[in-house]
Amino acid sequence: MKRVFYVLFVLMSWLPMVGQGAEPAGSPTDGVPGEPAELRIANRTIFTFHATLLGESPAARAQRAQAVIEEALRGTDDLKVSVDRILNSQMVLLGGRRAFIVAPLDLELAGGDTRETAEQAAAALRQVVEETGESRSVRFLLKALGFSALATLIYVALFKGANLGRRKLRGLLPKMMRSHASQIRVGQLPLFDMQYVYYVIDRLLWLVYWIVAFLLSYQWLSFVLSQFPYTRPWGESLNVHLLDLLRYLLQGVLHAIPGIAVAVLIFFIARGVSNFSRRMLERMARPGTIKWLTEETLQPTTRLTSLAIWLFALVMAYPYLPGSGTEAFKGLSVLLGLMISLGASSVVGQAAAGLILTYSRTLKAGEYVRVGDNEGTVTEVGMFNTTIRTGLGEVLTLPNSMITGSVTRNYSRVVQGQGYIVDTVVTIGYDTPWRQVEAMLVEAAKRTDGILSNPRPQVFQTGLSDFYPEYRLVAQAVPSEPRPRAELLSLLHANIQDVFNEYGVQIMSPHYLGDPQQEKWVPAEKWYTAPARAPDERDAGQR
């Protein structure tokens, strides 16, 4: 028998001589790679054939080897597995019979050493022989069942113990949170809302519980499968997969540590530079140092400087972040950039308008302004919009781009000290002396609570129309007066009407078309016609 194999291998040895002038002595298909065929016995992989040998395809070689091995395993003889070298190939023997041949052509296509590969295949075959004997042993199977039952009891006990531990911790959690809630405070204000903290910790306990349950189930299944010969490869593969996963995660963490350390160092440096720049800007904002850097522009300048420093630090630290070189990370970066470029054009415009308002100092919080048809006190100048509170119970939010594109009247910028300007326009006929009109307007301003007498209210003749002159009264309001400007103007207009009625002067506003037969003014005895009541009557009614 062995001589026959020698003759066959002499023929096989001629195959490598193809292309060197020698005629091959086998099939014309010898050495041609075919579809790889796996030799699998008792649920365990023994070897994978890659080349056609002596006219047999890899699938035929695997089928022939499987038939020989299964026939040998069905016997009761003690099967010995060995490897015998024949010329440049290795033959795996099972009980003195040829099981299969590991030829150089298989290794040339798959890669590896012939002898080493044959020894590995023989070791796998020995394990199959051993497991076949175990599967026929009633004692071994009973022992495997006993170990599996014991493992199941331990698994159930650990599973219930994990569940009990989670419930115990969940029951102790409110008490622990109440005992430590008073310690986590900023002054008298609790730093965290205990309701949300309880929810987060409860979710974390739930997550840890299910991770432990998954690991217990995984190890129990792997152990039980490893006890029986046929399912042992599955149990071993489960262990291998888990170990490979842990090894992969550990290697990823170890490889990421240097990059993370560099990124953290960059962020600490950026934090120090940001704090230094903030202190430097605070010193430069002192009066007389830099004109454009004032108390109003200090905060946005500090924020912009800090933003630029942190963006630069992020760009520097980006290559050192874990996963920054992966295609997923690059794709996400491109997606975010595309979203920002498509959707942030108006946002950038609003932010630029906010910077223009801040550094041009067109308006600031506390000033009374008029933007287009909107008038009120500025409460906040933000990056994207400005908030104005009117005297009519309204709060207006104006986009900064609208303010920069409109004419802004600031009634608080030119006053002496704090406060704001109030003004109004009346038109009186040419038959009324202008000196009398100016005196009446000043008198009405003096009667209005909330208007300063110093500086003195002024009257300007702003136009000489076809039928009447135009008079503008300009005065300064008291800054400490809580009355809104709209209410103050309403009171001023009421006093102007009273003064002009006292002196019998007709107000020609809004349009003059001709002299009426009777002058349009209200005598004092008709000021409180029902349902209006005099001030003394209102006070008596309230009492």
PDB file of N, CA and C in Angstrom, residues 72 102 127 197 233 319 323 338 375 426 437 444 528 533:
ATOM      1  N   ALA A  72     -13.670   5.113   9.607  1.00  0.00           N
ATOM      2  CA  ALA A  72     -12.739   4.692  10.660  1.00  0.00           C
ATOM      3  C   ALA A  72     -13.321   4.964  12.041  1.00  0.00           C
ATOM      4  N   VAL A 102      -1.933  16.649   2.549  1.00  0.00           N
ATOM      5  CA  VAL A 102      -1.681  18.095   2.555  1.00  0.00           C
ATOM      6  C   VAL A 102      -0.571  18.343   1.541  1.00  0.00           C
ATOM      7  N   GLN A 127      -8.365  15.381  18.167  1.00  0.00           N
ATOM      8  CA  GLN A 127      -9.422  15.862  19.047  1.00  0.00           C
ATOM      9  C   GLN A 127     -10.771  15.303  18.635  1.00  0.00           C
ATOM     10  N   VAL A 197     -31.654  63.362  39.129  1.00  0.00           N
ATOM     11  CA  VAL A 197     -30.502  62.559  39.515  1.00  0.00           C
ATOM     12  C   VAL A 197     -30.948  61.136  39.833  1.00  0.00           C
ATOM     13  N   PRO A 233     -17.235  22.746  19.999  1.00  0.00           N
ATOM     14  CA  PRO A 233     -16.705  23.820  19.141  1.00  0.00           C
ATOM     15  C   PRO A 233     -17.498  25.117  19.258  1.00  0.00           C
ATOM     16  N   PRO A 319      -6.671  65.451  15.469  1.00  0.00           N
ATOM     17  CA  PRO A 319      -5.992  64.219  14.996  1.00  0.00           C
ATOM     18  C   PRO A 319      -5.685  63.225  16.102  1.00  0.00           C
ATOM     19  N   GLY A 323     -10.562  57.495  16.860  1.00  0.00           N
ATOM     20  CA  GLY A 323     -11.490  57.354  15.749  1.00  0.00           C
ATOM     21  C   GLY A 323     -11.507  58.510  14.786  1.00  0.00           C
ATOM     22  N   LEU A 338     -21.531  70.362   5.875  1.00  0.00           N
ATOM     23  CA  LEU A 338     -22.549  70.658   4.870  1.00  0.00           C
ATOM     24  C   LEU A 338     -23.800  71.250   5.501  1.00  0.00           C
ATOM     25  N   GLU A 375     -40.558 101.440  19.380  1.00  0.00           N
ATOM     26  CA  GLU A 375     -39.990 102.350  20.353  1.00  0.00           C
ATOM     27  C   GLU A 375     -40.077 101.725  21.739  1.00  0.00           C
ATOM     28  N   VAL A 426     -46.561 120.082  18.038  1.00  0.00           N
ATOM     29  CA  VAL A 426     -47.898 120.666  17.909  1.00  0.00           C
ATOM     30  C   VAL A 426     -47.842 121.730  16.812  1.00  0.00           C
ATOM     31  N   VAL A 437     -46.939 130.595  22.632  1.00  0.00           N
ATOM     32  CA  VAL A 437     -46.945 129.142  22.406  1.00  0.00           C
ATOM     33  C   VAL A 437     -45.780 128.497  23.132  1.00  0.00           C
ATOM     34  N   ALA A 444     -46.606 123.396  30.277  1.00  0.00           N
ATOM     35  CA  ALA A 444     -47.136 122.032  30.280  1.00  0.00           C
ATOM     36  C   ALA A 444     -46.063 121.035  30.696  1.00  0.00           C
ATOM     37  N   TYR A 528     -64.282 118.502  33.093  1.00  0.00           N
ATOM     38  CA  TYR A 528     -64.684 117.276  33.802  1.00  0.00           C
ATOM     39  C   TYR A 528     -66.146 116.953  33.544  1.00  0.00           C
ATOM     40  N   ARG A 533     -64.301 112.847  36.124  1.00  0.00           N
ATOM     41  CA  ARG A 533     -64.428 113.423  37.455  1.00  0.00           C
ATOM     42  C   ARG A 533     -63.168 114.181  37.803  1.00  0.00           C
TER      43      ARG A 533
END
